[in-house]
XYZ file of C-alpha atoms in Angstrom:
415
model
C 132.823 102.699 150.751
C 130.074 104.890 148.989
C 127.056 105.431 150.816
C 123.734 103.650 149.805
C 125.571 101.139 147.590
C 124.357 98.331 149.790
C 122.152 99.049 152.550
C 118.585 101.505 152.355
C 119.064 104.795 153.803
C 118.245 105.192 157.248
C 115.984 108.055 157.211
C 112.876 107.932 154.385
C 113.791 110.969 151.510
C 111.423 113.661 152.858
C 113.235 113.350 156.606
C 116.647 113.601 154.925
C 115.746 116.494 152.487
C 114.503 118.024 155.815
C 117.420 118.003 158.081
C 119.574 119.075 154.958
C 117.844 121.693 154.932
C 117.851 122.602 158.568
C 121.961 121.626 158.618
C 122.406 124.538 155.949
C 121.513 127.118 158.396
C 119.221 128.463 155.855
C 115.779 127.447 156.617
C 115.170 128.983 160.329
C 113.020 131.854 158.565
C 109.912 129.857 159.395
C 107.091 130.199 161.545
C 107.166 126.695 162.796
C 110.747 127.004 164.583
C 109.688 125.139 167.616
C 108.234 122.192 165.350
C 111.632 122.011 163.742
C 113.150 121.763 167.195
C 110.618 118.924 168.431
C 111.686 117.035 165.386
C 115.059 117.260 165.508
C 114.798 115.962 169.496
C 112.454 113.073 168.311
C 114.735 112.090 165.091
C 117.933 112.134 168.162
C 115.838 109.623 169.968
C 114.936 107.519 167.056
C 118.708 107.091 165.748
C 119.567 105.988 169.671
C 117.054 103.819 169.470
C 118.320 101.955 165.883
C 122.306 102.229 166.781
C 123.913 99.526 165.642
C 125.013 97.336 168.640
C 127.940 97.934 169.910
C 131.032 95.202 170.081
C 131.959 93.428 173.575
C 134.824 95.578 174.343
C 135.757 93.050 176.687
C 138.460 89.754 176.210
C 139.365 86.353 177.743
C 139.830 85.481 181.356
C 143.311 85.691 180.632
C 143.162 89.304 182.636
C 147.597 89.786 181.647
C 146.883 90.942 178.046
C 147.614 94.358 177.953
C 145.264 97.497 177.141
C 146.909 98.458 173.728
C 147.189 94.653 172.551
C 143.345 94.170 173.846
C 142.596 96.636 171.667
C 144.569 95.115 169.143
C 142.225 92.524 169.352
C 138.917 93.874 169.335
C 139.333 95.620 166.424
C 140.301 92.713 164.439
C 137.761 90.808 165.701
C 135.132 93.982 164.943
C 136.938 93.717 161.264
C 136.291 90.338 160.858
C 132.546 89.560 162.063
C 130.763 92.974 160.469
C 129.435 92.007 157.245
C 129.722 95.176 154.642
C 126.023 95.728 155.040
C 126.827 96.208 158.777
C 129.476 99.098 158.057
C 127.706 100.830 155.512
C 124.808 101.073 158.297
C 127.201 102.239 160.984
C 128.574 104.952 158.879
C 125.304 106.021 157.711
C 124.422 106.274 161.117
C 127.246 108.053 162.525
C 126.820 110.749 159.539
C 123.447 111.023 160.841
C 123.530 111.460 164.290
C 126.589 113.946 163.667
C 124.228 116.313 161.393
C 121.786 116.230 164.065
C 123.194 116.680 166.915
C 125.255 119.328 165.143
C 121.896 121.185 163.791
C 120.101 120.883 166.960
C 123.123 122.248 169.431
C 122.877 125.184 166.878
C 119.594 125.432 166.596
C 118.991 125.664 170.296
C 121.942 127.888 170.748
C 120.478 131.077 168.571
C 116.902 130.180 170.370
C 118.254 130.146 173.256
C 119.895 133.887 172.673
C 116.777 135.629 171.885
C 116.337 139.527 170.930
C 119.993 141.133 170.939
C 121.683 143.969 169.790
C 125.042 143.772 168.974
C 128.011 146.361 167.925
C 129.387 145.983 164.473
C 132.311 148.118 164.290
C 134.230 148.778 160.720
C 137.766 149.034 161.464
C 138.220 152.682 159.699
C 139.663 155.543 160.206
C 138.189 156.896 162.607
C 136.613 153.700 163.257
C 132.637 153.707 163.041
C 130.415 151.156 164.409
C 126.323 150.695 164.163
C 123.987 148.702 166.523
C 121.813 146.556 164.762
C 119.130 144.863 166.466
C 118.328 141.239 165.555
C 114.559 140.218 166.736
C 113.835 137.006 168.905
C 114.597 134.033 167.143
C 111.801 131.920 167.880
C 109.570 134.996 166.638
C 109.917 133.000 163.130
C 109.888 135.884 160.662
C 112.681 136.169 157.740
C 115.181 138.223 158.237
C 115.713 137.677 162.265
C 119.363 137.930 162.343
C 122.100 139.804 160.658
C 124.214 136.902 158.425
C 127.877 136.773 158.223
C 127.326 137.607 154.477
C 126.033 140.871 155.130
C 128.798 142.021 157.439
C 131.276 140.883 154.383
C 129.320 143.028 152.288
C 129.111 145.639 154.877
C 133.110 146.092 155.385
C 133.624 146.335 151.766
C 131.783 149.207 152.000
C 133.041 150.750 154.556
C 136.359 150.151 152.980
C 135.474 151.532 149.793
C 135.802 148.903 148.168
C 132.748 149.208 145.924
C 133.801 151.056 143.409
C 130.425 153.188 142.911
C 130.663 154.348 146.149
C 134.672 154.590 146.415
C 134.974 158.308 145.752
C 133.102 159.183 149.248
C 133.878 156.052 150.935
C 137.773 156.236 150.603
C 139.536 157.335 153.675
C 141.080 160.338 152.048
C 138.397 161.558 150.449
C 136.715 164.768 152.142
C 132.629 165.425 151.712
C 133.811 169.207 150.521
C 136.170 167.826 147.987
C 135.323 168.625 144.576
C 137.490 165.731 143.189
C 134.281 163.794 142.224
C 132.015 166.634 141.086
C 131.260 164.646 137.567
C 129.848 161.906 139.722
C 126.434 162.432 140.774
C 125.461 160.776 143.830
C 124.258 157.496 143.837
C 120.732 156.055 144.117
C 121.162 152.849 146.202
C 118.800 150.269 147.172
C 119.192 147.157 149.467
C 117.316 144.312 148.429
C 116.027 142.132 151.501
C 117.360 143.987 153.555
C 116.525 141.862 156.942
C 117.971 143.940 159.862
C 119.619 146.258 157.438
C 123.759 146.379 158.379
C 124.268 146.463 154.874
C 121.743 149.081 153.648
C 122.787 151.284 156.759
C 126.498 150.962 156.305
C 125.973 152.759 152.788
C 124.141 155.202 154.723
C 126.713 155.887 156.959
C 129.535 156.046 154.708
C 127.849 157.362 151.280
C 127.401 161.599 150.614
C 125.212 162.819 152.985
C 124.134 164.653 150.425
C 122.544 162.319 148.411
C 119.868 160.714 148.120
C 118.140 158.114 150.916
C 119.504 154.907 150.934
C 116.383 152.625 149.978
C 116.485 149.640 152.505
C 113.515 147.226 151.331
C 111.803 144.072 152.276
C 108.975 141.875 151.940
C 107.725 141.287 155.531
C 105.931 143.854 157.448
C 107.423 142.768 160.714
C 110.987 142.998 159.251
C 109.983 146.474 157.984
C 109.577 146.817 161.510
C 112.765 145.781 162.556
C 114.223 148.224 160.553
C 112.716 151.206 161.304
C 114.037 150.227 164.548
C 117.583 150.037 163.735
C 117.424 153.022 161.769
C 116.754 155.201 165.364
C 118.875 152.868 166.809
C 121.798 154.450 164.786
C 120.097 157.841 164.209
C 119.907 157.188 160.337
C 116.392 158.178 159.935
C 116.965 161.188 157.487
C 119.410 159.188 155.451
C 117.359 156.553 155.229
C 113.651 155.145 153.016
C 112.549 152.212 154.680
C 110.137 150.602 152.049
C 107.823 147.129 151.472
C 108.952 145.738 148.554
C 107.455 141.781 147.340
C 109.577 140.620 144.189
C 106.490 139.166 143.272
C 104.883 141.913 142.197
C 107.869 143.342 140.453
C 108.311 139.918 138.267
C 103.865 139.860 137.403
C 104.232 143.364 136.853
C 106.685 143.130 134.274
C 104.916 140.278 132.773
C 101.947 141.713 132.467
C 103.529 145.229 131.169
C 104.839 142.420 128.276
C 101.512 140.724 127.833
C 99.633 143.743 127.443
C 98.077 146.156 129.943
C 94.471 144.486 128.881
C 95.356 141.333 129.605
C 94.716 139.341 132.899
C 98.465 139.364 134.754
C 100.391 136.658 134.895
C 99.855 133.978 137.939
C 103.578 133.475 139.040
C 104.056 130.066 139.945
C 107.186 129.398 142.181
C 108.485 126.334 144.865
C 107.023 127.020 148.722
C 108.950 129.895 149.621
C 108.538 132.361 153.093
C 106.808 134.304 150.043
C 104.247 132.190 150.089
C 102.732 133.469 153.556
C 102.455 137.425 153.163
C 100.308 139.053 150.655
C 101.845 141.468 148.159
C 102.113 144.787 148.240
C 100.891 147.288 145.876
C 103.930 149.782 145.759
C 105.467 149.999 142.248
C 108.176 151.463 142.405
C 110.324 154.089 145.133
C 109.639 157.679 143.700
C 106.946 159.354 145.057
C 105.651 160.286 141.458
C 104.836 156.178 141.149
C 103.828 155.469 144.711
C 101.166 158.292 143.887
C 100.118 157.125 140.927
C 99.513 153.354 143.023
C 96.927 155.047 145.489
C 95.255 157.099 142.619
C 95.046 154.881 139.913
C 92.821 151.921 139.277
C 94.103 151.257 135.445
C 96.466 148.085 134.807
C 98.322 150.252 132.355
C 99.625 152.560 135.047
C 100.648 150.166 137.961
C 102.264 148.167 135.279
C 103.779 151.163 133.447
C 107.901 151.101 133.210
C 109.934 152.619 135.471
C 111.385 155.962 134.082
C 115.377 156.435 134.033
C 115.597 159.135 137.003
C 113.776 156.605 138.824
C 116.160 154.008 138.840
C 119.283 152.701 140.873
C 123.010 153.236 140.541
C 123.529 150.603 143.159
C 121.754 147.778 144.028
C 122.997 145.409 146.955
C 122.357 142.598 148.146
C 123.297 139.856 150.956
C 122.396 136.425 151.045
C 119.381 136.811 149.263
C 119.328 133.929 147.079
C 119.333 130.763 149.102
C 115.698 129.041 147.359
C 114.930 128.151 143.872
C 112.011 130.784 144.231
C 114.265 133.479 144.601
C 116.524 132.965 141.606
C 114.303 134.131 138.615
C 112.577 137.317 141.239
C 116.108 138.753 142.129
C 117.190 138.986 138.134
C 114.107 140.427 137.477
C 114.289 142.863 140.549
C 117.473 143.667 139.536
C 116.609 144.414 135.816
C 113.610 146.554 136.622
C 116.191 148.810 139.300
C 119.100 148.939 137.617
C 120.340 152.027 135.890
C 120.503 151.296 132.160
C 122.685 154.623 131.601
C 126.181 155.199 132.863
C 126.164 157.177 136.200
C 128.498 159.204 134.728
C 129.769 160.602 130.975
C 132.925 161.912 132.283
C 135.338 159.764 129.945
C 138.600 160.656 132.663
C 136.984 158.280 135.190
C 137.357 154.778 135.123
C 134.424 152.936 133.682
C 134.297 150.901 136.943
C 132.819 153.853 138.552
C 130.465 155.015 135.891
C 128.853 151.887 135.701
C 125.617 151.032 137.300
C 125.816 147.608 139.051
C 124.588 145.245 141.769
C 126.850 143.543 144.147
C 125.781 140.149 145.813
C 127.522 138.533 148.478
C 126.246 134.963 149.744
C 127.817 131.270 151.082
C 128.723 128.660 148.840
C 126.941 125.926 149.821
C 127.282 122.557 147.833
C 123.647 121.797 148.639
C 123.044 125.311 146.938
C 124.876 124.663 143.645
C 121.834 123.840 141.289
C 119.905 127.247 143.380
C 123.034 129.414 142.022
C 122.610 127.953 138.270
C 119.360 128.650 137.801
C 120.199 132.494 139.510
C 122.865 133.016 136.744
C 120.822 131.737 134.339
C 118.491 134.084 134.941
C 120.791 137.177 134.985
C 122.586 136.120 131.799
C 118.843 136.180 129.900
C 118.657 139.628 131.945
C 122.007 140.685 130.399
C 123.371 141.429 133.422
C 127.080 139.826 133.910
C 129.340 139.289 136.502
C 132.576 141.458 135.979
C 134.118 140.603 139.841
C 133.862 136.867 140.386
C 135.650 137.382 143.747
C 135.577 134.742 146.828
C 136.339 135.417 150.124
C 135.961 133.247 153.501
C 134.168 134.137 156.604
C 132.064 133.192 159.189
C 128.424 132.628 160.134
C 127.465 133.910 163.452
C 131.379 133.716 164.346
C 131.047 130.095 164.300
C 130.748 128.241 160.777
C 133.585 128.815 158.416
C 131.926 129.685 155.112
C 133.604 130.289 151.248
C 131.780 133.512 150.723
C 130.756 134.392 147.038
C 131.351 138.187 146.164
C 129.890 139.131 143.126
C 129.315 142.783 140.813
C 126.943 142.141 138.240
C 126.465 144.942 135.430
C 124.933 145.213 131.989
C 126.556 143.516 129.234
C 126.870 146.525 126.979
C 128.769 148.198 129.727
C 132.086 145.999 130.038
C-alpha cells in the first residue's frame, strides 16, 4: 500500500526533511551535533509514545490449541479488525522508528569514537600506507572524518588508475625513467580536502619532483587538521596546504564579468556550512597572485584572470557535492583551475593523458538525485564533460554499503 494515500504523516514536513537528512550521513558537519542527538532521543520517545497498540497475543481458555495454529489465529484476527487507515499508520510508524533508531545508533557510535588516527594502507607494491588523523566528532567542523569516497578515490590513485598521473603512479614505472619526459609534471589540487587522504595519496605517489600537491579548504580548523596530517606522514615539502572559500572564486568571476568598476556580485545560495566562516581573500595559489592580494587594493586586480602557468592539470575531488549550494561553486571552481591547454603536445601519447581533467568520486544517494542535476547542469554550461561515467560500490566508515559515483570531467573541445 503506498504511503500517505490514506492517513497524515506522522511526523510534520520540517521533522521529516530533518531526519532525512540526518539518515543520509551527510549532515553531521554542524556545530549543533549534540542538538541533533537530543532530538533524535526525544523524536525515539515520541514515536513510543504514539505506537499503535499492539494486538492481544493471547486466545481462548481452550489452553490445547497449539502455538503455530494460535498464531494462525491471531493473525487472521489482526487481518480482519485493522481498518486500512490502521496499517498505513503502523507501517508509517515502523519506517519511522527504523530510520531513527538506525540514525541515532550511528550517530552515537562515531561520537562516541572521538579523535582517531587510523592506517590506510594501499595494497601496492611495496605496499604504502598513510595515517590520517580524523578530529573529534562532536568538535562539529566540516570535514571531521575521512569518507569512504575519498579512500575510493585514494586507491585509484595509488593504482594508477588516473590516467594523468599513471606514468609515475604505475608500478613499473621508475622516478629516473625517461619514458615520460614529454609529460611535464602535473599541477594538482584537492578541492575540500577535509583530512586530506586523497590530496596526500597524490603526494605520495606523484614525481617528487614536481610541483606541491595543493590540498585546500574552506575552514580554518580543517586547515588545521591538515597541516597535522601532513607531519603526521612527513609530507610537508610535497605538500601547499591552502584556505580556499568557493565563494569567492564564483563573486570573483562574476564580478571580473560585470566589470572591475562595478559593485561584485552578492552570491545568494541555500544554508550551507558556508554560511558560518567568512571568506578569504586568497585569489588564486601562485605566489605572484597571493602577492598581488596583500598589495593591492584595486577590484581589477583581485578579480583579474588566472594566467595559464597558474592553473591545474588535475583537480580532485571527494564527496564534495552533497548540498544544492555546492553544485554551481564546484563548476565554477573547477572552470577557474582547470588547465584549458593540453598538458602535453606530444601526439605519440594517448590523449587521455594529455588532457587536463577533474575526477569526482561521491555516493549515490536517491535523496541526492535533484543535488547531482543541478551539479551537471552546471558543468555542462562550464563545458566541462564527463568522459568516465564509471560506478563502483563501497563502504562508508566500513559499515554502509554505498553505489559510489566515479567521474573524469574534461573540456569539451578536448574529447
Amino acid at each position: 500500500m503506498p504511503v500517505s494515500t490514506l492517513a497524515p504523516s506522522i511526523l510534520p514536513p520540517g521533522s521529516l526533511h530533518r531526519l532525512l537528512s540526518l539518515e543520509d550521513r551527510i549532515a553531521y558537519n554542524e556545530h549543533d551535533d549534540q542538538v541533533n542527538l537530543q532530538w533524535l532521543l526525544k523524536l525515539l520517545v515520541k514515536l513510543e509514545e504514539i505506537a499503535p497498540a499492539e494486538e492481544e497475543e493471547g486466545v481462548s481458555d481452550e489452553s490445547a490449541i497449539d502455538t503455530s495454529k494460535a498464531s494462525k489465529v491471531v493473525s487472521a484476527r489482526k487481518a480482519i479488525i485493522e481498518t486500512p487507515q490502521e496499517e498505513e499508520y503502523r507501517l508509517q510508524h515502523e519506517q519511522l522508528t527504523e530510520k531513527v533508531s538506525s540514525c541515532l545508533a550511528h550517530f552515537c557510535g562515531r561520537a562516541a569514537s572521538g579523535a582517531m588516527t587510523r592506517t590506510w594502507t594501499f595494497k601496492t607494491t611495496p605496499p604504502q600506507s598513510l595515517q590520517i588523523h580524523d578530529p573529534s566528532f562532536t568538535g562539529g567542523d566540516v570535514g571531521f572524518k575521512t569518507f569512504g569516497s575519498a579512500y575510493l578515490l585514494s586507491k585509484h590513485i595509488a593504482h594508477g588508475d588516473i590516467p594523468q598521473l599513471e606514468s609515475w603512479t604505475s608500478a613499473s614505472y621508475s622516478f629516473s625513467s625517461s619514458s615520460a619526459s614529454s609529460v611535464p609534471h602535473p599541477r594538482i589540487l584537492e578541492l575540500g580536502s577535509g583530512t586530506g587522504l586523497v590530496g596526500f595519496t597524490a603526494a605520495l605517489f606523484s614525481n617528487p619532483r614536481g610541483p606541491k600537491v595543493v590540498l585546500s579548504d574552506y575552514h580554518p580548523n580543517v586547515i588545521s587538521t591538515l597541516h597535522h596530517n601532513s607531519a603526521l606522514n612527513h609530507l610537508d615539502t610535497r605538500c601547499d596546504i591552502q584556505l580556499l572559500d568557493w565563494r569567492d572564486i564564483l563573486g570573483r568571476r562574476k564580478l571580473r564579468w560585470n566589470g572591475a568598476q562595478e559593485e561584485p556580485t552578492v552570491v545568494q545560495q541555500r544554508s550551507t556550512e558556508y554560511d558560518i566562516v567568512a571568506p578569504t581573500s586568497l585569489p588564486s595559489f601562485s605566489s605572484s597572485a597571493a602577492t598581488a592580494a596583500t598589495t593591492a587594493t584595486s577590484n581589477s586586480v583581485s578579480c583579474q584572470e588566472m594566467s595559464e602557468q597558474d592553473r591545474m592539470d588535475l583537480i580532485l575531488g571527494a564527496e564534495v557535492v552533497y548540498d544544492h549550494g555546492h553544485a554551481e561553486l564546484v563548476a565554477h571552481v573547477v572552470d577557474e583551475y582547470l588547465k584549458r591547454d593540453l598538458i602535453s603536445t606530444d601526439p605519440s601519447l594517448p590523449l587521455s593523458k594529455r588532457r587536463p581533467a577533474f575526477h569526482i568520486m561521491f555516493p549515490i544517494r536517491k535523496t541526492h538525485t535533484d543535488v547531482i542535476a543541478e551539479f551537471d547542469f552546471w558543468m555542462d554550461k562550464m563545458g566541462l564533460v564527463d568522459c568516465r561515467m564509471a560506478k563502483e560500490w563501497g563502504r562508508e566508515d566500513g559499515e554502509t554499503k554505498f553505489l559510489y559515483h566515479w567521474r573524469e570531467y574534461v573540456r569539451k573541445e578536448h574529447l
